[in-house]
Tab-separated table of C-alpha atoms in Angstrom:
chain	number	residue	atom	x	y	z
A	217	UNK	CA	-5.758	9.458	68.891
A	218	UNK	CA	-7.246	7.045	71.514
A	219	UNK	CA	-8.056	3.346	71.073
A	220	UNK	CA	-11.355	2.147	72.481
A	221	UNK	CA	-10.534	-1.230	73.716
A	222	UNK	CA	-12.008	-4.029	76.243
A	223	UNK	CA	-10.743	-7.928	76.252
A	224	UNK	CA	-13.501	-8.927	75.900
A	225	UNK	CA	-13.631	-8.117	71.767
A	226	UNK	CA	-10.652	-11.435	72.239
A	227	UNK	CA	-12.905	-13.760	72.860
A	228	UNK	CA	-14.651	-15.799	69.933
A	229	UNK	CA	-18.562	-15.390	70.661
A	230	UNK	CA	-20.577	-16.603	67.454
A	231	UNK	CA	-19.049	-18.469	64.408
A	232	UNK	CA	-19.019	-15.834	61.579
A	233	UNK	CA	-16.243	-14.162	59.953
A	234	UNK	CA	-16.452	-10.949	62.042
A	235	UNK	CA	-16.052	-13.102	65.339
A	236	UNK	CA	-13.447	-15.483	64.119
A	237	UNK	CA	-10.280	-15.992	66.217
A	238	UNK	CA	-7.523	-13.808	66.123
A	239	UNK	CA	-9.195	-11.289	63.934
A	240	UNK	CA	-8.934	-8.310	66.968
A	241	UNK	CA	-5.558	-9.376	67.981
A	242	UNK	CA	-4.044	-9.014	64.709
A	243	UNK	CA	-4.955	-5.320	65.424
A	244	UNK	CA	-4.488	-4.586	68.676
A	245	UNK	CA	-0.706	-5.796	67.563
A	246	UNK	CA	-0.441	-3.465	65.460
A	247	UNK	CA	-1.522	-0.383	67.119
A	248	UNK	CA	-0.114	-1.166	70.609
A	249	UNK	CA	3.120	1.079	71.575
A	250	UNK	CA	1.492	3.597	69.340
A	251	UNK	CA	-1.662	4.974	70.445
A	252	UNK	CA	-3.285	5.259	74.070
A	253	UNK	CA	-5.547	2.413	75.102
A	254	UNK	CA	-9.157	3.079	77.060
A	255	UNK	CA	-11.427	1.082	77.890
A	256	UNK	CA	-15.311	1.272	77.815
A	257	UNK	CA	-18.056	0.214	79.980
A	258	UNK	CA	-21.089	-1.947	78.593
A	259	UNK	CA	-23.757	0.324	77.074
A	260	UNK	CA	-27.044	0.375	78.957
A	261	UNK	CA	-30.368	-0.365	77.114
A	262	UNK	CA	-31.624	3.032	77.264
A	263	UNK	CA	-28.258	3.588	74.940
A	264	UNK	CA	-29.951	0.890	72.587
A	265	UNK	CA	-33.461	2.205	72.715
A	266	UNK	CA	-32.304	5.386	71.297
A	267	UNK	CA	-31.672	3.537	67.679
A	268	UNK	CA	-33.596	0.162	68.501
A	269	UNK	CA	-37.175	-0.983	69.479
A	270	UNK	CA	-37.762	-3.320	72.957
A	271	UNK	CA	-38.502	-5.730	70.765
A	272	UNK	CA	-34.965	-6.250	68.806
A	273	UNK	CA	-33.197	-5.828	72.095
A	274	UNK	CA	-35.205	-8.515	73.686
A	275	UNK	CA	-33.967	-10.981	70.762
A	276	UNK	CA	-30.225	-9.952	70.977
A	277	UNK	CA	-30.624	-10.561	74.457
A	278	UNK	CA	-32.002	-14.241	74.092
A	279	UNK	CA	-28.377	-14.926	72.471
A	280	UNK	CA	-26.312	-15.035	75.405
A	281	UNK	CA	-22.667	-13.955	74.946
A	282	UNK	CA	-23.594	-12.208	71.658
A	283	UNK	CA	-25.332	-10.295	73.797
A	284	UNK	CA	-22.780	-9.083	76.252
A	285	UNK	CA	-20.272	-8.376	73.905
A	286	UNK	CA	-22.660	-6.548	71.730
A	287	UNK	CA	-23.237	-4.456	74.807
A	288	UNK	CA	-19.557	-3.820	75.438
A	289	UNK	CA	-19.279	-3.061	71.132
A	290	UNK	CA	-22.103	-0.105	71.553
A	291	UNK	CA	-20.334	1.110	75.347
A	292	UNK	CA	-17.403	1.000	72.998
A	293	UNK	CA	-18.470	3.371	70.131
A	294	UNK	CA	-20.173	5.512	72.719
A	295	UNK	CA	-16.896	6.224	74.866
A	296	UNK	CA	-15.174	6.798	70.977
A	297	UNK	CA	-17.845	9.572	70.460
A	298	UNK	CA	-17.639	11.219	74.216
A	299	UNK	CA	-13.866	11.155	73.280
A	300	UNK	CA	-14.240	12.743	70.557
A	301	UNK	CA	-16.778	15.568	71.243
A	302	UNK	CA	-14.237	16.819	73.648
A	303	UNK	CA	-11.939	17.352	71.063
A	304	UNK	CA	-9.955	14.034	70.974
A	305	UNK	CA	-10.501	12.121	67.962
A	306	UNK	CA	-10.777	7.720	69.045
A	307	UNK	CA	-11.141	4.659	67.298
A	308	UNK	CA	-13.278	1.703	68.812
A	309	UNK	CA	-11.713	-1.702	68.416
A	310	UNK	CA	-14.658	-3.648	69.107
A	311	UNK	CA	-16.269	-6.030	67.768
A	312	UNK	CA	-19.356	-6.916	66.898
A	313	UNK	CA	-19.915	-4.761	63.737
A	314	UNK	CA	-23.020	-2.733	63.533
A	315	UNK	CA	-23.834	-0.453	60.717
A	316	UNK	CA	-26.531	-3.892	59.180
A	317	UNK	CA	-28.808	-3.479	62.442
A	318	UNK	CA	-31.729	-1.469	61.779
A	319	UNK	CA	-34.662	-0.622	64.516
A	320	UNK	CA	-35.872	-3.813	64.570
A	321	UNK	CA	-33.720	-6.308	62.549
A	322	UNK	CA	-30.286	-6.805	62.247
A	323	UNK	CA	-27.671	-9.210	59.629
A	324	UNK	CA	-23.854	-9.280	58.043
A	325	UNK	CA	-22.663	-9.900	61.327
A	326	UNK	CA	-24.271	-7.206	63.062
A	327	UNK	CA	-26.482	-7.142	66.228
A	328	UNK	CA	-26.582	-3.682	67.457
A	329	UNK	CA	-25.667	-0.706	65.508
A	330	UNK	CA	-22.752	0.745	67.827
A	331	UNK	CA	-22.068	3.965	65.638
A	332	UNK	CA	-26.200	5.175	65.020
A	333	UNK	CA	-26.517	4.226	69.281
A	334	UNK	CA	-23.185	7.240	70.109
A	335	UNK	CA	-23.863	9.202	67.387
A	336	UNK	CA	-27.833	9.414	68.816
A	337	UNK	CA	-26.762	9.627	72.330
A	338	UNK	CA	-24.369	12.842	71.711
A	339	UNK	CA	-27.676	14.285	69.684
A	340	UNK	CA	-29.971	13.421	73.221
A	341	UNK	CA	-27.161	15.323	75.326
A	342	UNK	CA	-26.489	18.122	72.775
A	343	UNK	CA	-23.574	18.179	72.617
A	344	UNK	CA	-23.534	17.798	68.732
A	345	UNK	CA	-26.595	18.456	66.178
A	346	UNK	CA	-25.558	17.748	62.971
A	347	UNK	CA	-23.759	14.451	61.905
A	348	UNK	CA	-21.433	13.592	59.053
A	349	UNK	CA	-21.265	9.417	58.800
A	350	UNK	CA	-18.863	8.526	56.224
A	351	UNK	CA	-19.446	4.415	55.719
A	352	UNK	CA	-15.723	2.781	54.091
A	353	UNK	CA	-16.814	-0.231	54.531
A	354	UNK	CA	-16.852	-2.724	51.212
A	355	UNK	CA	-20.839	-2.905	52.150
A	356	UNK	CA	-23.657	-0.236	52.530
A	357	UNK	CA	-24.760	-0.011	56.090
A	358	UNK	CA	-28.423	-0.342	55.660
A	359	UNK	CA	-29.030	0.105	59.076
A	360	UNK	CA	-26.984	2.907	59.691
A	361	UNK	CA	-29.228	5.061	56.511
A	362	UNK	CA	-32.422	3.270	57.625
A	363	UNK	CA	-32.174	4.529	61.109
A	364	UNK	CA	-31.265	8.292	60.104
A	365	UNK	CA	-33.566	8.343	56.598
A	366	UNK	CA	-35.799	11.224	58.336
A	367	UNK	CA	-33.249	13.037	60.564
A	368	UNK	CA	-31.990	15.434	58.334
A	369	UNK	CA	-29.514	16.809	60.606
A	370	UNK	CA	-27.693	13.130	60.167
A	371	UNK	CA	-26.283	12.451	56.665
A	372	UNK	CA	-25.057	9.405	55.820
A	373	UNK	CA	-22.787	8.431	52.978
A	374	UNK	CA	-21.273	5.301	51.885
A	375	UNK	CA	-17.808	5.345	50.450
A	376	UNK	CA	-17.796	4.269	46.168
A	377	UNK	CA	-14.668	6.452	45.927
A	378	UNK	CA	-12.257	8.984	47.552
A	379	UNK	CA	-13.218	11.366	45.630
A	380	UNK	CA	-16.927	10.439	46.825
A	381	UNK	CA	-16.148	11.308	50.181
A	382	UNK	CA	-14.363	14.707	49.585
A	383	UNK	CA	-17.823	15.601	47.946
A	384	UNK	CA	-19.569	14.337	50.731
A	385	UNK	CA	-17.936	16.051	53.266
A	386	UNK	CA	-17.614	19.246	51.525
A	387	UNK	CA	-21.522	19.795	51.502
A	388	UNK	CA	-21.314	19.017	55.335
A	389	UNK	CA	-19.546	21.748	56.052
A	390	UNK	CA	-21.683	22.549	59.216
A	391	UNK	CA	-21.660	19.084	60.834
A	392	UNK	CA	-20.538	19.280	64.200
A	393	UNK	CA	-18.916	15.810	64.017
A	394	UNK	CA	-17.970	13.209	61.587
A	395	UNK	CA	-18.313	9.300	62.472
A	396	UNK	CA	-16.693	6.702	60.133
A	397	UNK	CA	-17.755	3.100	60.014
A	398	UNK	CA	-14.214	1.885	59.159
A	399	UNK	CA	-14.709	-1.522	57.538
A	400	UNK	CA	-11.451	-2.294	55.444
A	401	UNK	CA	-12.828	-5.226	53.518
A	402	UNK	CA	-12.989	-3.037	50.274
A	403	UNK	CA	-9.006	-3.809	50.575
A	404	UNK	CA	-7.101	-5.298	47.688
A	405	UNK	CA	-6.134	-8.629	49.569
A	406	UNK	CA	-9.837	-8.488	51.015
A	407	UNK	CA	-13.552	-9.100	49.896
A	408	UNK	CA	-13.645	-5.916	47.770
A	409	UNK	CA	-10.146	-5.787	45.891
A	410	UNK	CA	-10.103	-1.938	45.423
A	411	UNK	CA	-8.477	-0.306	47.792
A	412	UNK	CA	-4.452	0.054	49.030
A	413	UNK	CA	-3.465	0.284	52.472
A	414	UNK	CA	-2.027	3.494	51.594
A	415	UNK	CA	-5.527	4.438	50.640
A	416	UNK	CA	-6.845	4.166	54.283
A	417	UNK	CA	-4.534	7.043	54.780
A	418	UNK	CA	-5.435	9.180	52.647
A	419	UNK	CA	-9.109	8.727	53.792
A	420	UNK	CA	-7.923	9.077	57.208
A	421	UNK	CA	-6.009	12.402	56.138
A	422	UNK	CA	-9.444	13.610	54.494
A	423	UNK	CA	-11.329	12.963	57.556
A	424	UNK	CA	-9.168	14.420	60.042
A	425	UNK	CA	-8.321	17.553	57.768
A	426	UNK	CA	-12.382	18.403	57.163
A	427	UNK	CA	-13.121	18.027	61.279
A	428	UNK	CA	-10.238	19.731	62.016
A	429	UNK	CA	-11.086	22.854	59.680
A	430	UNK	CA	-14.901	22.690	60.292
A	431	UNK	CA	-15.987	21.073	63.318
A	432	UNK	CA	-13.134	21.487	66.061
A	433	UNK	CA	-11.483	18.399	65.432
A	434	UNK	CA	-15.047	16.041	66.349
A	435	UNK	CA	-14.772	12.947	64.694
A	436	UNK	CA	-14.079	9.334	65.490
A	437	UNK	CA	-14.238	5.688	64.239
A	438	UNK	CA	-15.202	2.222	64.804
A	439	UNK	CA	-14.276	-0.836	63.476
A	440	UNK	CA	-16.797	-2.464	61.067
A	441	UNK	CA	-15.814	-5.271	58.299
A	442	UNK	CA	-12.402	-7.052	57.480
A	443	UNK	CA	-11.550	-10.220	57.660
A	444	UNK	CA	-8.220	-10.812	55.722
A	445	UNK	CA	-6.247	-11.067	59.263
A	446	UNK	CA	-2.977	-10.753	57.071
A	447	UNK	CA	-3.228	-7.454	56.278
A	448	UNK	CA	-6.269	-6.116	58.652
A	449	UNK	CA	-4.155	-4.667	61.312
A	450	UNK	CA	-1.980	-2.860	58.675
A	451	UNK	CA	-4.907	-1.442	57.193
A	452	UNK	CA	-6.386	-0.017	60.587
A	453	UNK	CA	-2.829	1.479	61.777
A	454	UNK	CA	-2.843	2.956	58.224
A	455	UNK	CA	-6.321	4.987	58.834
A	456	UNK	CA	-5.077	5.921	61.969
A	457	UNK	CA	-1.463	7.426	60.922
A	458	UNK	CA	-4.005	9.295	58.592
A	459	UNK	CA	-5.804	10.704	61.046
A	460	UNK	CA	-2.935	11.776	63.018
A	461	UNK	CA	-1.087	13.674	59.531
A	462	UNK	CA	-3.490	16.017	59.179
């Protein structure tokens, strides 16, 4: 399991929860000593035009340093995905989240939306054609399903249950990779108070067991929501160890 990671994702760039300070470094704590470490390059904006119109990515660009670390958040999720299409499964730690930006709008925190930009570039390359995204986050990514609602070769699911996702995956049998939006606000000590830390393992287990079995081990995962910087970290190493117990 590799880490997507840049310093940049350190530095406080807007004033909402998902940018406050020390939120990334109470994860990168936890996972360092434990899994490898790469780093991405800034995605280019014919990355974003593959999910995005001119338009949207003229506004995010009128931001400033939203901007450039939104760039590095969708280079991040795209090196996660080339990772994983060769077989090695990665987790982007990047920030900002993404799954709220649609075409041509974006909100919750969200300016670009990193997973729908790598899962769309891997489709352009073809190297994958079918997509499993499995959404844990305590909110439905609305931009994720909006941008996929007529490419049926995409399904998207958002998590109400573990149970849920075992359904979910078992119809996608086929898929060629699976992509999580890992939020972990849906954690007890977090916005959603339903789910344990030992939870996040057992989705990471489910994950890593169906891409394994079906789809040569394809899948990755990039950070989304959380915000209780208490147990975050935890929470993240705990989907991880998951995904390596399969």
């Amino acid at each position: 399991m590799k880490v997507v990671f840049h310093e940049i994702f350190r530095g406080v760039y807007d004033y909402d929860p998902a940018a406050a300070k020390g939120r990334i470094d109470c994860i990168y704590d936890e996972l360092e000593g434990f899994f490898e470490f790469i780093e991405p390059v800034p995605a280019v904006e014919s990355d974003l035009l593959l999910v995005h119109e001119q338009s949207h990515v003229d506004y995010v660009k009128s931001k400033g340093i939203i901007y450039e670390v939104a760039l590095f958040a969708a280079g991040g999720a795209i090196l996660a995905a080339e990772s994983a299409v060769r077989g090695e499964p990665a987790f982007a730690l990047i920030r900002p989240p993404g799954h709220h930006a649609g075409r041509n709008s974006s909100w919750g925190f969200c300016w670009f939306n990193n997973i729908a930009i790598a899962v769309a570039r891997q489709r352009r390359l073809g190297t994958v054609k079918k997509v499993a995204i499995a959404d844990i986050d305590l909110h439905f990514g609305d931009g994720t399903s909006n941008i996929f609602q007529d490419t049926p070769d995409v399904s998207y699911y958002h998590l109400y249950n573990i149970d849920g996702l075992e359904q979910f995956l078992a119809i996608n049998q086929d898929c060629d990779l699976v992509a999580v939006s890992a939020g972990f606000d849906m954690h007890v000590e977090d916005w959603g108070f339903i789910l344990s830390t030992q939870d996040y393992t057992t989705i990471g287990k489910i994950v890593a067991n169906h891409a394994r079995k079906y789809c040569g081990g394809r899948f990755f995962a990039v950070l989304e929501g959380g915000y209780n910087q208490r147990v975050l970290g935890k929470n993240v190493k705990a989907l991880l160890d998951g995904f390596a117990l399969s």
